[in-house]
mmCIF file of N, CA and C in Angstrom:
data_model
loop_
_atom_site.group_PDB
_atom_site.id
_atom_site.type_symbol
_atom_site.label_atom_id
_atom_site.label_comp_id
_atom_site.label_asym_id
_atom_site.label_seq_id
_atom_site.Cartn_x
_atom_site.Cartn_y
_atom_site.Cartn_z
ATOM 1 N N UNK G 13 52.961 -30.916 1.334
ATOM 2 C CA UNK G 13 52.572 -30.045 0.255
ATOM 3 C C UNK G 13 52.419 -30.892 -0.994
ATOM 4 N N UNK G 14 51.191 -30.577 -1.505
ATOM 5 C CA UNK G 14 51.089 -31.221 -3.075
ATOM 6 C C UNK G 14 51.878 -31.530 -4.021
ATOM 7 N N UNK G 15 52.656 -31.586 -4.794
ATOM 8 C CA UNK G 15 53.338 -31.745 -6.099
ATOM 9 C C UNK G 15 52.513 -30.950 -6.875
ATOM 10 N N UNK G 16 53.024 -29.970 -7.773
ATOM 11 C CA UNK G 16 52.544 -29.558 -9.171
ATOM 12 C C UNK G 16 52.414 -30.516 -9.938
ATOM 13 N N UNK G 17 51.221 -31.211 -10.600
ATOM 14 C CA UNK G 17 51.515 -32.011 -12.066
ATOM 15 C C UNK G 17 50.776 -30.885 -13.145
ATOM 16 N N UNK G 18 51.098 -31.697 -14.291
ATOM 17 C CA UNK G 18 51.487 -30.775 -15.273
ATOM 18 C C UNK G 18 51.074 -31.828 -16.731
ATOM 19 N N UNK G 19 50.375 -31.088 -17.834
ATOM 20 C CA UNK G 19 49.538 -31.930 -18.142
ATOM 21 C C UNK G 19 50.320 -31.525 -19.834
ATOM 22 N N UNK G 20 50.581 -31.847 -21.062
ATOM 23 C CA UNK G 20 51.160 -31.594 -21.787
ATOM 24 C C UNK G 20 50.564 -31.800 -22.951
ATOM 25 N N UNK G 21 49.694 -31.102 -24.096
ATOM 26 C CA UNK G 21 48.348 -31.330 -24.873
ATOM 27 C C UNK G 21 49.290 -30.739 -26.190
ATOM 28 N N UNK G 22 48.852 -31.611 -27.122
ATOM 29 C CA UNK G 22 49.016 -30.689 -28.698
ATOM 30 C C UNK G 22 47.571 -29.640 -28.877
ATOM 31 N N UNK G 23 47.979 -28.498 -29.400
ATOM 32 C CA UNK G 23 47.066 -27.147 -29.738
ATOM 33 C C UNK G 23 46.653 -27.334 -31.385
ATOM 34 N N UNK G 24 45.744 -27.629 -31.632
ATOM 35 C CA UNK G 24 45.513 -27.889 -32.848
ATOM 36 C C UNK G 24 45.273 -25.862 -33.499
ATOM 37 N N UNK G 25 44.839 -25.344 -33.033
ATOM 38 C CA UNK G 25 44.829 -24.094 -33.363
ATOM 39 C C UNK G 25 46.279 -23.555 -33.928
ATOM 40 N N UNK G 26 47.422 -23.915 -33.209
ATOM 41 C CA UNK G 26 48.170 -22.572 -33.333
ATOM 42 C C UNK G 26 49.859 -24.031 -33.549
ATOM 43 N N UNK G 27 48.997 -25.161 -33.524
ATOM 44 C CA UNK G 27 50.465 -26.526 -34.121
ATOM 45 C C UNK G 27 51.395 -26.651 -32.880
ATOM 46 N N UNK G 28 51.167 -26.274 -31.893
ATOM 47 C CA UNK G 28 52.344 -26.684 -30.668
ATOM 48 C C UNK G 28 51.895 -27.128 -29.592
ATOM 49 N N UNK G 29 53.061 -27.863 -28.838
ATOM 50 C CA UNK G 29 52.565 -28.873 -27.814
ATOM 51 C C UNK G 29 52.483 -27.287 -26.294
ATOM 52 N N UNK G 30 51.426 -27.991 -25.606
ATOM 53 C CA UNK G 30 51.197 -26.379 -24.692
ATOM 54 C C UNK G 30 51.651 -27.399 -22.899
ATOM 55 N N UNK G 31 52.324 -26.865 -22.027
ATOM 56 C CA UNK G 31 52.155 -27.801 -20.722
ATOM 57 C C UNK G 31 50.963 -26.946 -20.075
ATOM 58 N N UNK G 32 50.430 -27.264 -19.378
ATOM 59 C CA UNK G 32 49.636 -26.997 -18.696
ATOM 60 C C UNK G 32 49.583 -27.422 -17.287
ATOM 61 N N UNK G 33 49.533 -26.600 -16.168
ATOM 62 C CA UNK G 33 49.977 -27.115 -14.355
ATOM 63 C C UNK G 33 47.924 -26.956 -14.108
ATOM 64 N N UNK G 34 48.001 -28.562 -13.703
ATOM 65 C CA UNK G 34 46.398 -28.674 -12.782
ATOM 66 C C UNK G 34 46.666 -28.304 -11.300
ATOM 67 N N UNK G 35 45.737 -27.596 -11.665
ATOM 68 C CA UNK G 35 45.420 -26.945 -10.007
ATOM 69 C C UNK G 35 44.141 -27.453 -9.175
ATOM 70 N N UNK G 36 44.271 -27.810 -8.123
ATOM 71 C CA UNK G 36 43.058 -28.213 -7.518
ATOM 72 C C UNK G 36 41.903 -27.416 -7.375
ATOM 73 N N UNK G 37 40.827 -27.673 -6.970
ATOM 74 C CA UNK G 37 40.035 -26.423 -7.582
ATOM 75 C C UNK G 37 39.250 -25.440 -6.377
ATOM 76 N N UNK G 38 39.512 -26.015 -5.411
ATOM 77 C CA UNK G 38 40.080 -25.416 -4.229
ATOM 78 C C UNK G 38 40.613 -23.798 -4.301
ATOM 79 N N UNK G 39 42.006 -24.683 -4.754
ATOM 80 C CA UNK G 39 43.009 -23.068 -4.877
ATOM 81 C C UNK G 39 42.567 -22.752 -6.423
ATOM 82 N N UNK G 40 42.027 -22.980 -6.892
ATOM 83 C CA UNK G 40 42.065 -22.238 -8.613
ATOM 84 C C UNK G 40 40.593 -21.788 -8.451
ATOM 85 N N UNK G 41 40.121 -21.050 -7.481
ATOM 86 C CA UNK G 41 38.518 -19.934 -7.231
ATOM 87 C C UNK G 41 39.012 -18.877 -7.668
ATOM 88 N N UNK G 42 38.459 -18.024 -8.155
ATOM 89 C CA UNK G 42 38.809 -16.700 -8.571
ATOM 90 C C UNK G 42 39.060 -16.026 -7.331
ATOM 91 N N UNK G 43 38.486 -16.053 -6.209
ATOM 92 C CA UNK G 43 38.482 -14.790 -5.739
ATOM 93 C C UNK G 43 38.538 -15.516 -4.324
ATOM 94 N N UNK G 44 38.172 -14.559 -2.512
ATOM 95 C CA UNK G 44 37.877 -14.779 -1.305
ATOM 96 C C UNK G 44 36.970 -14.365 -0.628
ATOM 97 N N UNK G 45 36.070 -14.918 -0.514
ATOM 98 C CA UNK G 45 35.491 -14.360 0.524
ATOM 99 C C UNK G 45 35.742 -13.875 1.954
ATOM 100 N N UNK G 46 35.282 -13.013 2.573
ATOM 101 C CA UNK G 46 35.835 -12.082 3.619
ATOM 102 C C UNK G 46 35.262 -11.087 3.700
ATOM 103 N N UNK G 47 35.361 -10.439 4.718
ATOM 104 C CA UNK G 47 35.109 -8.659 5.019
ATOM 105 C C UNK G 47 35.430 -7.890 4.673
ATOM 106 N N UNK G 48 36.815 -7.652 3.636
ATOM 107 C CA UNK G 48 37.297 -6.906 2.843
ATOM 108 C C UNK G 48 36.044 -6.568 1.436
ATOM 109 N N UNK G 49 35.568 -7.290 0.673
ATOM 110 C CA UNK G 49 34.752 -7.457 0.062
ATOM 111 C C UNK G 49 33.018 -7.132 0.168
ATOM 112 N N UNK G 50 32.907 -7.621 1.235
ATOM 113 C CA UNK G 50 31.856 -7.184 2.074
ATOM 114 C C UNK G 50 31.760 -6.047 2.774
ATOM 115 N N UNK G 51 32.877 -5.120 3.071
ATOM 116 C CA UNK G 51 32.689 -3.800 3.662
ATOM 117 C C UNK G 51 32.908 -3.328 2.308
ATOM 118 N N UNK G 52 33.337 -3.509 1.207
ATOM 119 C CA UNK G 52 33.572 -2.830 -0.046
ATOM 120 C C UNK G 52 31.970 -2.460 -0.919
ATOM 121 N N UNK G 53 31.405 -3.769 -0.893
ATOM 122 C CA UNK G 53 29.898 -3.666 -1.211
ATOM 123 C C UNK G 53 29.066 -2.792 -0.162
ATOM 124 N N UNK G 54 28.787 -2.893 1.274
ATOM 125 C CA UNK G 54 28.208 -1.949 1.808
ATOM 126 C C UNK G 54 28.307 -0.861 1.663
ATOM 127 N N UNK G 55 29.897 -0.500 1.291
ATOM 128 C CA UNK G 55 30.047 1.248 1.697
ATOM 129 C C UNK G 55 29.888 1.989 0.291
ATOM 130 N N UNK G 56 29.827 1.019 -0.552
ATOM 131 C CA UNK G 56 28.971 1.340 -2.258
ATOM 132 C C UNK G 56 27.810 1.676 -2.186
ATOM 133 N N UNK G 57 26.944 0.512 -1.560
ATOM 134 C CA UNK G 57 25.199 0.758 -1.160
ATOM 135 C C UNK G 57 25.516 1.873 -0.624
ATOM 136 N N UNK G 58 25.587 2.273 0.668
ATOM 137 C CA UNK G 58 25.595 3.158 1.436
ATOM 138 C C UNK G 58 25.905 4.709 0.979
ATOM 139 N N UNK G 59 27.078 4.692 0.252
ATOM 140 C CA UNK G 59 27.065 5.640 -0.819
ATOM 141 C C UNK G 59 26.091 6.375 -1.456
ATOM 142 N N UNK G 60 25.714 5.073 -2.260
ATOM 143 C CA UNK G 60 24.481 5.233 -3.361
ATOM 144 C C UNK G 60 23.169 5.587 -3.275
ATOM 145 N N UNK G 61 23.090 5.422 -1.306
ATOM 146 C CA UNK G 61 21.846 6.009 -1.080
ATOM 147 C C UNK G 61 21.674 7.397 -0.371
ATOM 148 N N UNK G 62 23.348 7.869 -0.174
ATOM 149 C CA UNK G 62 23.520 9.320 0.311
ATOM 150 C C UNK G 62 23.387 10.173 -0.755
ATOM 151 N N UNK G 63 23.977 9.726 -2.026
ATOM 152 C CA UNK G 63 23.553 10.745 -2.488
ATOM 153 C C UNK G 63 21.965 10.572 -3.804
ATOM 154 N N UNK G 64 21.292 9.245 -3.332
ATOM 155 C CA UNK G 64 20.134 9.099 -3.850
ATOM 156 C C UNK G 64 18.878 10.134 -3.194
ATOM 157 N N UNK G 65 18.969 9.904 -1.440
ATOM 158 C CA UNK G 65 18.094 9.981 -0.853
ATOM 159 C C UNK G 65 17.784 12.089 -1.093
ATOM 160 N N UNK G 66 19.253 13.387 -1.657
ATOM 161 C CA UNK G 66 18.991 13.802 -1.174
ATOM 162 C C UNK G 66 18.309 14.525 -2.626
ATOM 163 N N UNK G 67 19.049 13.370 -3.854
ATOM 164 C CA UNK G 67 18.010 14.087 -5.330
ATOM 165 C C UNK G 67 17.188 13.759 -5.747
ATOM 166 N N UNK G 68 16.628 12.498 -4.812
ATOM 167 C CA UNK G 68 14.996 12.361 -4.659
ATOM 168 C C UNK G 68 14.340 13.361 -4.039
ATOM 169 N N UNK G 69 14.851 13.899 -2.691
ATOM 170 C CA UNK G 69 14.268 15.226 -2.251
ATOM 171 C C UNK G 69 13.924 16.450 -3.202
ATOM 172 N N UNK G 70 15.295 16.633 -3.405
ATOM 173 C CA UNK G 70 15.303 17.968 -4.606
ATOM 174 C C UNK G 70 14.698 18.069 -5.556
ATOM 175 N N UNK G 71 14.420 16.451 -6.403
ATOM 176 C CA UNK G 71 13.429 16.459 -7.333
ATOM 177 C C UNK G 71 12.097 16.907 -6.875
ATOM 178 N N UNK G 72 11.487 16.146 -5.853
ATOM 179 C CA UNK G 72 10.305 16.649 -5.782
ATOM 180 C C UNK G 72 9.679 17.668 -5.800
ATOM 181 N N UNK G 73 10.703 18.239 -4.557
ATOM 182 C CA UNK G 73 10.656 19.879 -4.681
ATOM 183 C C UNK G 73 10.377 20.668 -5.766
ATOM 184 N N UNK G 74 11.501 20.522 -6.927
ATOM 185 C CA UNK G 74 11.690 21.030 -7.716
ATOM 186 C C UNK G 74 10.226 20.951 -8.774
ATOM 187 N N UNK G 75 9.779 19.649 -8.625
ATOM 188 C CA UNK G 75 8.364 19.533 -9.087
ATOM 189 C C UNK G 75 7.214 20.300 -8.946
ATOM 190 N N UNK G 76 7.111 20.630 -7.609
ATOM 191 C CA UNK G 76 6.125 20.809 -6.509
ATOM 192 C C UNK G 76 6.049 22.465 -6.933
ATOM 193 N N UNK G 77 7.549 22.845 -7.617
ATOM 194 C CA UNK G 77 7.524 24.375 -7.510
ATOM 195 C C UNK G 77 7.210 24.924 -8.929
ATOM 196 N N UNK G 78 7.422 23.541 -10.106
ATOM 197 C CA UNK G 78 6.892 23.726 -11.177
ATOM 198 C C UNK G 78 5.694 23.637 -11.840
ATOM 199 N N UNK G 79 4.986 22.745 -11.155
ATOM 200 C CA UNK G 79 3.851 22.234 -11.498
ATOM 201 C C UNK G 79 3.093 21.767 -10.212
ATOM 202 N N UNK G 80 2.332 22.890 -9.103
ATOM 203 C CA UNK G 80 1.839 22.568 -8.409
ATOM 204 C C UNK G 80 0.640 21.786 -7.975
ATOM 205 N N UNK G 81 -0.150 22.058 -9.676
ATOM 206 C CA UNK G 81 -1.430 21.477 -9.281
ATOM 207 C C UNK G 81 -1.425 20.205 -10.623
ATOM 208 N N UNK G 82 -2.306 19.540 -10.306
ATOM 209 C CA UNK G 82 -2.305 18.150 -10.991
ATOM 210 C C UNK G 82 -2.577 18.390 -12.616
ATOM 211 N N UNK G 83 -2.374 17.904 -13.823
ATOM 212 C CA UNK G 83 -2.978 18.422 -14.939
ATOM 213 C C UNK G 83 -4.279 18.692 -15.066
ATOM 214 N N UNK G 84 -5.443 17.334 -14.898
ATOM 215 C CA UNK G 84 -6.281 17.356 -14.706
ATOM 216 C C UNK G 84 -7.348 19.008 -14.091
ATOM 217 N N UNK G 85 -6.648 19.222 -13.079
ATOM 218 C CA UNK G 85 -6.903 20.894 -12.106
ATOM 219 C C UNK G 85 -6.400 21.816 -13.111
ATOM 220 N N UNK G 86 -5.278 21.502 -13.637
ATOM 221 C CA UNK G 86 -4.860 23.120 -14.366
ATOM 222 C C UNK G 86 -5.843 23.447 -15.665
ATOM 223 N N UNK G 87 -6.355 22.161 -16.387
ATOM 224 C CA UNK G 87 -6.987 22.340 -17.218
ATOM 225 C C UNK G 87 -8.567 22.815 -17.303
ATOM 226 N N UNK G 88 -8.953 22.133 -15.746
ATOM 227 C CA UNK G 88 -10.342 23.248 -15.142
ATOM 228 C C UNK G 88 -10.483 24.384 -15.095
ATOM 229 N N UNK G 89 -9.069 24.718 -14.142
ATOM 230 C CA UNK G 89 -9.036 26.194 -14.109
ATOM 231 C C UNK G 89 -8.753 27.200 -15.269
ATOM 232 N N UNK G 90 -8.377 26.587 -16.107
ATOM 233 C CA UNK G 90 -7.860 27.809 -17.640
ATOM 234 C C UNK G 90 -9.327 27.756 -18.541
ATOM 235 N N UNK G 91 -9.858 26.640 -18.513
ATOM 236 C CA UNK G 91 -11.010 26.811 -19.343
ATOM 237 C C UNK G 91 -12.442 27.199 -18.337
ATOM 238 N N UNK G 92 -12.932 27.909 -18.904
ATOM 239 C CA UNK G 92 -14.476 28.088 -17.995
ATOM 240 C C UNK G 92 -15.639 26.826 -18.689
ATOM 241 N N UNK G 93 -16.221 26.597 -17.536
ATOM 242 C CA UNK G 93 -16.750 25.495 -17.722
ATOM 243 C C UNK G 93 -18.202 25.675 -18.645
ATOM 244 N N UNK G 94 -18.392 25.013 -19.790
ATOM 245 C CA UNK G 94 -19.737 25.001 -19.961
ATOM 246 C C UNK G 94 -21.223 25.573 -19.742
ATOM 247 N N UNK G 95 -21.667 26.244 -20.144
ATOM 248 C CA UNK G 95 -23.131 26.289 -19.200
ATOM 249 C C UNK G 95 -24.045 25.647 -19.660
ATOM 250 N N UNK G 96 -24.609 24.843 -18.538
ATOM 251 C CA UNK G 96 -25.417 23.727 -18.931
ATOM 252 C C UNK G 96 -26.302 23.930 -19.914
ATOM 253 N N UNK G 97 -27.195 22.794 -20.806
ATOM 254 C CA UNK G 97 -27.986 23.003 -22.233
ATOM 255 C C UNK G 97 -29.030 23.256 -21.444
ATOM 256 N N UNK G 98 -29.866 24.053 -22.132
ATOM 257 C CA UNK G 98 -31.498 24.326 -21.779
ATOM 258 C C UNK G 98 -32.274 22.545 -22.157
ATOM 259 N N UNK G 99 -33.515 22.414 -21.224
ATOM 260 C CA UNK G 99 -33.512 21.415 -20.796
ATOM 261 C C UNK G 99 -35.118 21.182 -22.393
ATOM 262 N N UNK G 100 -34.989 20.719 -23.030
ATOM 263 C CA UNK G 100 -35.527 20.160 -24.215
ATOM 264 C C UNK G 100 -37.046 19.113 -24.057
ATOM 265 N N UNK G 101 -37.083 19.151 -22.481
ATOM 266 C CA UNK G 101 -38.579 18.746 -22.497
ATOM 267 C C UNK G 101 -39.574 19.458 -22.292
ATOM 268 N N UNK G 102 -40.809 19.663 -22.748
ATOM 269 C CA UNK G 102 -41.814 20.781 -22.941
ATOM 270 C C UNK G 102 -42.576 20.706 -21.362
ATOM 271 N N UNK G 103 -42.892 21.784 -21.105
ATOM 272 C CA UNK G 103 -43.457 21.845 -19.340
ATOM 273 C C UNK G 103 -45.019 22.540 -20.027
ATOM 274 N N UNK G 104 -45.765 21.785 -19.413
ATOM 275 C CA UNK G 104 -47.191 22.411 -19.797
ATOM 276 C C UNK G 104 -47.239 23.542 -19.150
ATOM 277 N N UNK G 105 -48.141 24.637 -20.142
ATOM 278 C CA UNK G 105 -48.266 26.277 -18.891
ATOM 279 C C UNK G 105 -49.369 25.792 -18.246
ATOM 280 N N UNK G 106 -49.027 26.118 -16.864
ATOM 281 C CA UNK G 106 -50.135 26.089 -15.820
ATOM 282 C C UNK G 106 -50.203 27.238 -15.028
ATOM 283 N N UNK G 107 -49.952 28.617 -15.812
ATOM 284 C CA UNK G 107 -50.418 29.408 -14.715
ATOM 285 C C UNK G 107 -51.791 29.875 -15.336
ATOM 286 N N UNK G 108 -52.348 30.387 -14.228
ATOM 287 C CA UNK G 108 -53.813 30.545 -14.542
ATOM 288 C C UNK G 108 -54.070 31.685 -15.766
ATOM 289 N N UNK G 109 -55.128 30.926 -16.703
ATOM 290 C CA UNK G 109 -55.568 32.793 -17.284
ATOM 291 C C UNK G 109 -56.307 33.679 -16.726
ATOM 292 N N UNK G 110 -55.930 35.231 -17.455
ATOM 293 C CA UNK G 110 -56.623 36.261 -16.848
ATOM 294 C C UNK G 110 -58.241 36.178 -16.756
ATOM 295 N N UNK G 111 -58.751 36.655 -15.367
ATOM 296 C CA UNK G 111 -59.927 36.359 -15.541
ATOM 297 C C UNK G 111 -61.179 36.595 -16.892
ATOM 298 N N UNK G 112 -60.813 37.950 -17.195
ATOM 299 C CA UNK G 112 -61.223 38.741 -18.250
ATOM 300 C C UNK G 112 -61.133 38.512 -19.357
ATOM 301 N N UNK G 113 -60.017 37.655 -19.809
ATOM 302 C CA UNK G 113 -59.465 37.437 -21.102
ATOM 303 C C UNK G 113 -59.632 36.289 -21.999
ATOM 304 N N UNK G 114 -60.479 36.237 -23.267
ATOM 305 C CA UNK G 114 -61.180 35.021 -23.610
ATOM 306 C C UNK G 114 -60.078 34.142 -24.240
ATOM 307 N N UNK G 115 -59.896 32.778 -23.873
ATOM 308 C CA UNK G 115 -58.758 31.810 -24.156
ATOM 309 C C UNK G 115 -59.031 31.665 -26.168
ATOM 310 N N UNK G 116 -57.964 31.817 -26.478
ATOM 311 C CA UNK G 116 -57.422 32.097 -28.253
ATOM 312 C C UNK G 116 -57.991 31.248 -28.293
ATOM 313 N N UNK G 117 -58.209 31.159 -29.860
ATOM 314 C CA UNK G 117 -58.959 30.014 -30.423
ATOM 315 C C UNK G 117 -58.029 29.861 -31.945
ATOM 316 N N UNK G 118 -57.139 28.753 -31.950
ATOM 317 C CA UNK G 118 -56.466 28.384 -32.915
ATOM 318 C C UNK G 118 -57.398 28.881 -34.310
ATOM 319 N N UNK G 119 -56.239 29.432 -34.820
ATOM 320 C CA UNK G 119 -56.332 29.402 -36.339
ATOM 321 C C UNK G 119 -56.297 28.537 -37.103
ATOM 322 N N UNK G 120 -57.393 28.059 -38.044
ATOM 323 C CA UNK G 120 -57.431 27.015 -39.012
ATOM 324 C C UNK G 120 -57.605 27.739 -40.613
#
């Protein structure tokens, strides 16, 4: 087994001598890895997606029952659409004149 050494520093902060025990750095990790840790993280995920998966459902739903149709659609349907402009290019008359009837003669 190792020996503890032990390291003995003046603290300029606070004026006193501090000991201090070096630890190899080995044993001075915070923490372990293992299955303890690892079943601790899964059963978090796992958790998190029981009760994700079922208020993603509910949301939608809840959507679906508020606002069924897309904006775009709701705003077709509330307004009536336009009726197209009368068409602004002149069509020559071509139906025939009456046989009988003498064609006008502009006023000057």
């Amino acid at each position: 087994m190792m020996a503890h050494q032990t390291e003995t520093r003046w603290e300029k902060s606070d004026g006193k001598l501090h000991k201090e025990e070096l630890i190899p750095p080995v044993k001075a990790r915070q923490g372990r890895t293992g299955y303890r840790i690892l079943t601790v993280l899964i059963v978090a995920l796992v958790l998190a997606f029981v009760v994700w998966i079922p208020v993603e459902i509910w949301g939608n739903r809840e959507a679906n029952e508020v606002a069924p149709q897309q904006p775009g659609q709701q705003l077709q349907s509330q307004q009536p659409a336009p009726a197209p402009a009368p068409a602004l290019t002149e069509t020559p008359n071509t139906a025939p004149a009456a046989p009988n009837v003498a064609p006008a003669t502009p006023a000057q």
